[in-house]
Every structure is written in structure tokens, then in C-alpha cells.
Amino acid sequence: MALAVADPAESAAFCIAYLQCTEREVPDPALSRRGIKWVCLPGQVGVAGELHFIPCNIDKDLELLGGVDLNNDGVVSGDELVTLTQQWFKNMVDQLDEDMKVWTVYCNTHCAWYVEDLTPVVLSLQKGGVPFFGPTLRADGVHQLYVAVPAHHYVEIDSNVYNAAASGVPARPWSDVAGKGAKERGMA
């Protein structure tokens, strides 16, 4: 999966440090000169998949002007009108997901992969002070964790193995963390 990011080296380093990815050399020198970075997902190289981080500031951009109707008058104008940039989007998503504490519509678009044991990923994120959502426990027994790679691309890491006692973070069922049930409990 290719992701446009502000700093490909930062995004690749994040995935290597916290998500059990490994660095992969970009095989085309022209792509490498553009600042593109690749990482392999956990598992067998060539089988598990890759993430390709592409700098968002090197290709043509539209620099759109837009905004949000903050005063609910049905018109976007005045201070509500801003240039829509990567930083604007990042700030908006940070406000919405409350630093990965709340499931938002933006979390729905993500890539996912499986690891042997989710516990080391959780412990690594905790040690680094990196916010994450979860772990959740799917009805089929799979534990899921969500984290935002720098530039706010969400990734999901799944595993059948998770030791909540080691991390101190229990896995919660989806009915408790998202949707109507979570809203009723003040969780969303």
C-alpha cells in the first residue's frame, strides 16, 4: 500500500520502531531520489506485503480553499475559510480522535496485517509514549490494535495472541468502544 506522508523517513522509522516492520531498499534509484521509503510488514518478505511512503509535497497539489461551518449558519465564510493542508487535516483528526482515545470515521480507512503476538507491539508503543486505540477483541477472538502512522494514516495490527496482564491494557469488545453501545456508555 502506498501512503502520501509529510516525512517518509519518519513514517518508515515509526513502523520499524513500533510495528515490527523491516526496512526495504527502494529498488529504483529515481524513486529513492524522490525521498520515497519502503518497509516490509511483519512476516515473510514478499509474502506479507509492504508500505510505501511517498512525500506529499513533491507532486502537483491543488491547494484547495475550504473550511467547516463552525457557527452552524449554513455558510462557510470568514474565519471558517482556510487553506486545506496536510497540517490542517492532521489537526482536525487529532481533535476528533482525541489522541487515539475515540474511534472516528477517519479510523475506518486503514490497512491491516497480522502478527504472531500483539503484546510486544503494545509494550513497544507504551514504552515510546505512542497513543493507540485498543486493543479491541473481535467476536472471533482476534485482538486488534489501531495506531496512526505519522501523517495520520491509520493501521490495524491483528493477532490471536495478546497478554493483557503484561501490558495492563485489557482488550475490550467492539460493542464497548464504537457505535451506539459505546455512545450510550460515553465511550464514543
PDB file of C-alpha atoms in Angstrom:
ATOM      1  CA  MET A   1       0.000   0.000   0.000  1.00  0.00           C
ATOM      2  CA  ALA A   2       1.326   3.440  -0.894  1.00  0.00           C
ATOM      3  CA  LEU A   3       0.718   6.315   1.531  1.00  0.00           C
ATOM      4  CA  ALA A   4       1.410  10.022   0.953  1.00  0.00           C
ATOM      5  CA  VAL A   5       3.099  11.388   4.085  1.00  0.00           C
ATOM      6  CA  ALA A   6       4.873  14.544   5.202  1.00  0.00           C
ATOM      7  CA  ASP A   7       8.149  12.767   6.011  1.00  0.00           C
ATOM      8  CA  PRO A   8       8.694   9.277   4.537  1.00  0.00           C
ATOM      9  CA  ALA A   9      11.800   8.657   6.665  1.00  0.00           C
ATOM     10  CA  GLU A  10       9.839   9.461   9.853  1.00  0.00           C
ATOM     11  CA  SER A  11       6.941   7.189   8.844  1.00  0.00           C
ATOM     12  CA  ALA A  12       9.290   4.315   7.946  1.00  0.00           C
ATOM     13  CA  ALA A  13      11.262   4.730  11.185  1.00  0.00           C
ATOM     14  CA  PHE A  14       7.991   4.697  13.183  1.00  0.00           C
ATOM     15  CA  CYS A  15       6.865   1.425  11.570  1.00  0.00           C
ATOM     16  CA  ILE A  16      10.273  -0.164  12.157  1.00  0.00           C
ATOM     17  CA  ALA A  17      10.494   1.001  15.788  1.00  0.00           C
ATOM     18  CA  TYR A  18       6.956   0.176  16.894  1.00  0.00           C
ATOM     19  CA  LEU A  19       5.154  -2.094  14.427  1.00  0.00           C
ATOM     20  CA  GLN A  20       7.674  -4.883  13.752  1.00  0.00           C
ATOM     21  CA  CYS A  21       8.287  -3.763  10.154  1.00  0.00           C
ATOM     22  CA  THR A  22      11.676  -4.010   8.472  1.00  0.00           C
ATOM     23  CA  GLU A  23      13.320  -1.552   6.120  1.00  0.00           C
ATOM     24  CA  ARG A  24      13.331  -2.440   2.436  1.00  0.00           C
ATOM     25  CA  GLU A  25      15.623  -0.749  -0.030  1.00  0.00           C
ATOM     26  CA  VAL A  26      13.720   1.066  -2.757  1.00  0.00           C
ATOM     27  CA  PRO A  27      14.878  -0.796  -5.897  1.00  0.00           C
ATOM     28  CA  ASP A  28      14.597   2.168  -8.290  1.00  0.00           C
ATOM     29  CA  PRO A  29      17.149   4.995  -7.825  1.00  0.00           C
ATOM     30  CA  ALA A  30      14.738   7.554  -9.341  1.00  0.00           C
ATOM     31  CA  LEU A  31      12.120   6.719  -6.683  1.00  0.00           C
ATOM     32  CA  SER A  32      14.744   6.779  -3.962  1.00  0.00           C
ATOM     33  CA  ARG A  33      15.899  10.268  -5.062  1.00  0.00           C
ATOM     34  CA  ARG A  34      12.305  11.476  -4.603  1.00  0.00           C
ATOM     35  CA  GLY A  35      12.594  10.536  -0.902  1.00  0.00           C
ATOM     36  CA  ILE A  36      10.335   7.506  -1.108  1.00  0.00           C
ATOM     37  CA  LYS A  37      10.832   4.899   1.647  1.00  0.00           C
ATOM     38  CA  TRP A  38       9.610   1.305   1.819  1.00  0.00           C
ATOM     39  CA  VAL A  39       9.071  -1.066   4.732  1.00  0.00           C
ATOM     40  CA  CYS A  40       8.109  -4.738   4.764  1.00  0.00           C
ATOM     41  CA  LEU A  41       5.282  -5.803   7.017  1.00  0.00           C
ATOM     42  CA  PRO A  42       5.997  -8.498   9.622  1.00  0.00           C
ATOM     43  CA  GLY A  43       6.209 -11.970   8.127  1.00  0.00           C
ATOM     44  CA  GLN A  44       7.968 -13.427   5.140  1.00  0.00           C
ATOM     45  CA  VAL A  45       9.461 -10.856   2.756  1.00  0.00           C
ATOM     46  CA  GLY A  46       7.478 -10.731  -0.456  1.00  0.00           C
ATOM     47  CA  VAL A  47       4.528 -12.514   1.139  1.00  0.00           C
ATOM     48  CA  ALA A  48       3.464 -10.245   3.990  1.00  0.00           C
ATOM     49  CA  GLY A  49       3.293  -7.005   1.984  1.00  0.00           C
ATOM     50  CA  GLU A  50       4.869  -3.587   2.049  1.00  0.00           C
ATOM     51  CA  LEU A  51       4.105   0.012   2.891  1.00  0.00           C
ATOM     52  CA  HIS A  52       5.487   2.634   0.509  1.00  0.00           C
ATOM     53  CA  PHE A  53       5.810   6.135   1.984  1.00  0.00           C
ATOM     54  CA  ILE A  54       5.756   8.905  -0.602  1.00  0.00           C
ATOM     55  CA  PRO A  55       6.431  12.566   0.256  1.00  0.00           C
ATOM     56  CA  CYS A  56       3.191  14.509  -0.188  1.00  0.00           C
ATOM     57  CA  ASN A  57       4.969  17.732  -1.150  1.00  0.00           C
ATOM     58  CA  ILE A  58       6.794  16.597  -4.313  1.00  0.00           C
ATOM     59  CA  ASP A  59       3.911  16.130  -6.741  1.00  0.00           C
ATOM     60  CA  LYS A  60       1.316  18.606  -8.004  1.00  0.00           C
ATOM     61  CA  ASP A  61      -1.198  19.689  -5.346  1.00  0.00           C
ATOM     62  CA  LEU A  62      -4.338  21.771  -5.767  1.00  0.00           C
ATOM     63  CA  GLU A  63      -4.024  23.893  -2.581  1.00  0.00           C
ATOM     64  CA  LEU A  64      -7.750  23.890  -2.018  1.00  0.00           C
ATOM     65  CA  LEU A  65      -9.561  26.548  -0.057  1.00  0.00           C
ATOM     66  CA  GLY A  66     -12.318  25.231   2.149  1.00  0.00           C
ATOM     67  CA  GLY A  67     -13.492  25.061   5.690  1.00  0.00           C
ATOM     68  CA  VAL A  68     -16.033  23.947   8.216  1.00  0.00           C
ATOM     69  CA  ASP A  69     -19.308  25.644   9.159  1.00  0.00           C
ATOM     70  CA  LEU A  70     -18.339  26.204  12.787  1.00  0.00           C
ATOM     71  CA  ASN A  71     -21.206  28.549  13.691  1.00  0.00           C
ATOM     72  CA  ASN A  72     -23.868  26.355  12.027  1.00  0.00           C
ATOM     73  CA  ASP A  73     -25.247  29.176   9.839  1.00  0.00           C
ATOM     74  CA  GLY A  74     -25.149  27.035   6.698  1.00  0.00           C
ATOM     75  CA  VAL A  75     -22.305  29.062   5.144  1.00  0.00           C
ATOM     76  CA  VAL A  76     -18.542  28.604   5.294  1.00  0.00           C
ATOM     77  CA  SER A  77     -17.108  32.123   5.402  1.00  0.00           C
ATOM     78  CA  GLY A  78     -14.740  34.469   7.230  1.00  0.00           C
ATOM     79  CA  ASP A  79     -12.555  32.680   9.801  1.00  0.00           C
ATOM     80  CA  GLU A  80     -14.137  29.353   8.823  1.00  0.00           C
ATOM     81  CA  LEU A  81     -12.480  29.565   5.381  1.00  0.00           C
ATOM     82  CA  VAL A  82      -8.904  28.215   5.395  1.00  0.00           C
ATOM     83  CA  THR A  83      -6.377  26.635   3.063  1.00  0.00           C
ATOM     84  CA  LEU A  84      -6.772  22.885   3.364  1.00  0.00           C
ATOM     85  CA  THR A  85      -3.290  21.499   4.008  1.00  0.00           C
ATOM     86  CA  GLN A  86      -1.814  18.330   5.465  1.00  0.00           C
ATOM     87  CA  GLN A  87      -1.306  20.217   8.752  1.00  0.00           C
ATOM     88  CA  TRP A  88      -4.958  21.361   8.781  1.00  0.00           C
ATOM     89  CA  PHE A  89      -6.106  17.770   8.229  1.00  0.00           C
ATOM     90  CA  LYS A  90      -3.724  16.455  10.922  1.00  0.00           C
ATOM     91  CA  ASN A  91      -5.035  18.994  13.453  1.00  0.00           C
ATOM     92  CA  MET A  92      -8.655  18.163  12.614  1.00  0.00           C
ATOM     93  CA  VAL A  93      -8.100  14.400  13.000  1.00  0.00           C
ATOM     94  CA  ASP A  94      -6.178  14.925  16.278  1.00  0.00           C
ATOM     95  CA  GLN A  95      -9.132  16.866  17.679  1.00  0.00           C
ATOM     96  CA  LEU A  96     -11.610  14.221  16.565  1.00  0.00           C
ATOM     97  CA  ASP A  97      -9.810  11.074  17.716  1.00  0.00           C
ATOM     98  CA  GLU A  98      -8.658  12.714  20.971  1.00  0.00           C
ATOM     99  CA  ASP A  99      -5.155  11.267  20.570  1.00  0.00           C
ATOM    100  CA  MET A 100      -6.417   7.787  19.626  1.00  0.00           C
ATOM    101  CA  LYS A 101      -8.865   7.567  22.543  1.00  0.00           C
ATOM    102  CA  VAL A 102     -12.034   7.733  20.415  1.00  0.00           C
ATOM    103  CA  TRP A 103     -12.996   5.784  17.291  1.00  0.00           C
ATOM    104  CA  THR A 104     -13.826   8.198  14.456  1.00  0.00           C
ATOM    105  CA  VAL A 105     -14.908   7.907  10.845  1.00  0.00           C
ATOM    106  CA  TYR A 106     -11.272   8.514   9.819  1.00  0.00           C
ATOM    107  CA  CYS A 107     -10.189   5.309  11.563  1.00  0.00           C
ATOM    108  CA  ASN A 108     -12.400   3.314   9.186  1.00  0.00           C
ATOM    109  CA  THR A 109      -9.909   3.782   6.332  1.00  0.00           C
ATOM    110  CA  HIS A 110      -6.867   1.740   7.239  1.00  0.00           C
ATOM    111  CA  CYS A 111      -4.671  -1.126   6.159  1.00  0.00           C
ATOM    112  CA  ALA A 112      -4.193  -4.157   8.378  1.00  0.00           C
ATOM    113  CA  TRP A 113      -1.819  -7.024   8.976  1.00  0.00           C
ATOM    114  CA  TYR A 114      -1.373  -9.944  11.328  1.00  0.00           C
ATOM    115  CA  VAL A 115       1.453 -10.536  13.833  1.00  0.00           C
ATOM    116  CA  GLU A 116       2.218 -13.660  15.879  1.00  0.00           C
ATOM    117  CA  ASP A 117       1.704 -11.839  19.215  1.00  0.00           C
ATOM    118  CA  LEU A 118       0.219  -8.371  19.752  1.00  0.00           C
ATOM    119  CA  THR A 119       1.797  -7.998  23.206  1.00  0.00           C
ATOM    120  CA  PRO A 120       5.256  -6.802  22.035  1.00  0.00           C
ATOM    121  CA  VAL A 121       3.629  -4.183  19.784  1.00  0.00           C
ATOM    122  CA  VAL A 122       1.536  -2.807  22.673  1.00  0.00           C
ATOM    123  CA  LEU A 123       4.546  -2.799  25.025  1.00  0.00           C
ATOM    124  CA  SER A 124       6.684  -1.012  22.432  1.00  0.00           C
ATOM    125  CA  LEU A 125       4.032   1.670  21.864  1.00  0.00           C
ATOM    126  CA  GLN A 126       3.599   2.133  25.627  1.00  0.00           C
ATOM    127  CA  LYS A 127       7.355   2.442  26.146  1.00  0.00           C
ATOM    128  CA  GLY A 128       7.581   5.049  23.370  1.00  0.00           C
ATOM    129  CA  GLY A 129       4.571   7.005  24.676  1.00  0.00           C
ATOM    130  CA  VAL A 130       2.789   6.481  21.351  1.00  0.00           C
ATOM    131  CA  PRO A 131      -1.018   6.746  21.575  1.00  0.00           C
ATOM    132  CA  PHE A 132      -3.069   3.871  20.174  1.00  0.00           C
ATOM    133  CA  PHE A 133      -6.670   2.673  20.093  1.00  0.00           C
ATOM    134  CA  GLY A 134      -7.369  -0.726  21.600  1.00  0.00           C
ATOM    135  CA  PRO A 135      -6.691  -3.467  21.886  1.00  0.00           C
ATOM    136  CA  THR A 136     -10.164  -4.489  20.893  1.00  0.00           C
ATOM    137  CA  LEU A 137     -11.433  -8.048  20.911  1.00  0.00           C
ATOM    138  CA  ARG A 138     -13.367  -9.123  17.854  1.00  0.00           C
ATOM    139  CA  ALA A 139     -16.155 -11.694  18.273  1.00  0.00           C
ATOM    140  CA  ASP A 140     -13.997 -14.335  16.556  1.00  0.00           C
ATOM    141  CA  GLY A 141     -11.275 -13.975  19.215  1.00  0.00           C
ATOM    142  CA  VAL A 142      -8.875 -11.796  17.206  1.00  0.00           C
ATOM    143  CA  HIS A 143      -7.233  -8.944  19.114  1.00  0.00           C
ATOM    144  CA  GLN A 144      -6.900  -5.686  17.174  1.00  0.00           C
ATOM    145  CA  LEU A 145      -4.834  -2.553  17.746  1.00  0.00           C
ATOM    146  CA  TYR A 146      -5.022   0.721  15.806  1.00  0.00           C
ATOM    147  CA  VAL A 147      -2.308   3.337  15.553  1.00  0.00           C
ATOM    148  CA  ALA A 148      -1.737   6.420  13.403  1.00  0.00           C
ATOM    149  CA  VAL A 149       1.490   6.344  11.427  1.00  0.00           C
ATOM    150  CA  PRO A 150       2.940   9.878  11.212  1.00  0.00           C
ATOM    151  CA  ALA A 151       0.765  11.942   8.815  1.00  0.00           C
ATOM    152  CA  HIS A 152      -2.365  10.221  10.104  1.00  0.00           C
ATOM    153  CA  HIS A 153      -2.673   7.053   8.158  1.00  0.00           C
ATOM    154  CA  TYR A 154      -4.280   4.518  10.444  1.00  0.00           C
ATOM    155  CA  VAL A 155      -3.056   0.926  10.558  1.00  0.00           C
ATOM    156  CA  GLU A 156      -4.606  -2.088  12.239  1.00  0.00           C
ATOM    157  CA  ILE A 157      -2.474  -4.851  13.710  1.00  0.00           C
ATOM    158  CA  ASP A 158      -4.218  -8.166  14.452  1.00  0.00           C
ATOM    159  CA  SER A 159      -3.261 -11.250  16.429  1.00  0.00           C
ATOM    160  CA  ASN A 160      -4.853 -14.231  18.095  1.00  0.00           C
ATOM    161  CA  VAL A 161      -2.294 -13.828  20.906  1.00  0.00           C
ATOM    162  CA  TYR A 162      -2.349 -10.972  23.420  1.00  0.00           C
ATOM    163  CA  ASN A 163      -1.272 -10.888  27.073  1.00  0.00           C
ATOM    164  CA  ALA A 164      -3.265  -8.101  28.736  1.00  0.00           C
ATOM    165  CA  ALA A 165      -1.578  -8.778  32.090  1.00  0.00           C
ATOM    166  CA  ALA A 166       1.830  -7.894  30.601  1.00  0.00           C
ATOM    167  CA  SER A 167       0.647  -4.531  29.269  1.00  0.00           C
ATOM    168  CA  GLY A 168      -2.001  -3.654  31.836  1.00  0.00           C
ATOM    169  CA  VAL A 169      -4.424  -2.835  28.996  1.00  0.00           C
ATOM    170  CA  PRO A 170      -7.387  -5.189  28.709  1.00  0.00           C
ATOM    171  CA  ALA A 171      -8.872  -5.883  25.278  1.00  0.00           C
ATOM    172  CA  ARG A 172     -12.406  -4.538  25.019  1.00  0.00           C
ATOM    173  CA  PRO A 173     -15.172  -5.804  22.729  1.00  0.00           C
ATOM    174  CA  TRP A 174     -16.285  -3.563  19.864  1.00  0.00           C
ATOM    175  CA  SER A 175     -19.714  -3.177  21.463  1.00  0.00           C
ATOM    176  CA  ASP A 176     -17.984  -1.243  24.264  1.00  0.00           C
ATOM    177  CA  VAL A 177     -15.782   1.051  22.173  1.00  0.00           C
ATOM    178  CA  ALA A 178     -17.625   2.079  18.992  1.00  0.00           C
ATOM    179  CA  GLY A 179     -21.112   2.644  17.667  1.00  0.00           C
ATOM    180  CA  LYS A 180     -24.370   3.015  19.574  1.00  0.00           C
ATOM    181  CA  GLY A 181     -23.344   0.904  22.575  1.00  0.00           C
ATOM    182  CA  ALA A 182     -20.203   2.974  23.098  1.00  0.00           C
ATOM    183  CA  LYS A 183     -22.147   6.246  22.801  1.00  0.00           C
ATOM    184  CA  GLU A 184     -24.553   5.074  25.499  1.00  0.00           C
ATOM    185  CA  ARG A 185     -21.559   4.435  27.789  1.00  0.00           C
ATOM    186  CA  GLY A 186     -19.848   7.728  26.893  1.00  0.00           C
ATOM    187  CA  MET A 187     -17.008   5.919  25.069  1.00  0.00           C
ATOM    188  CA  ALA A 188     -17.534   7.426  21.585  1.00  0.00           C
TER     189      ALA A 188
END
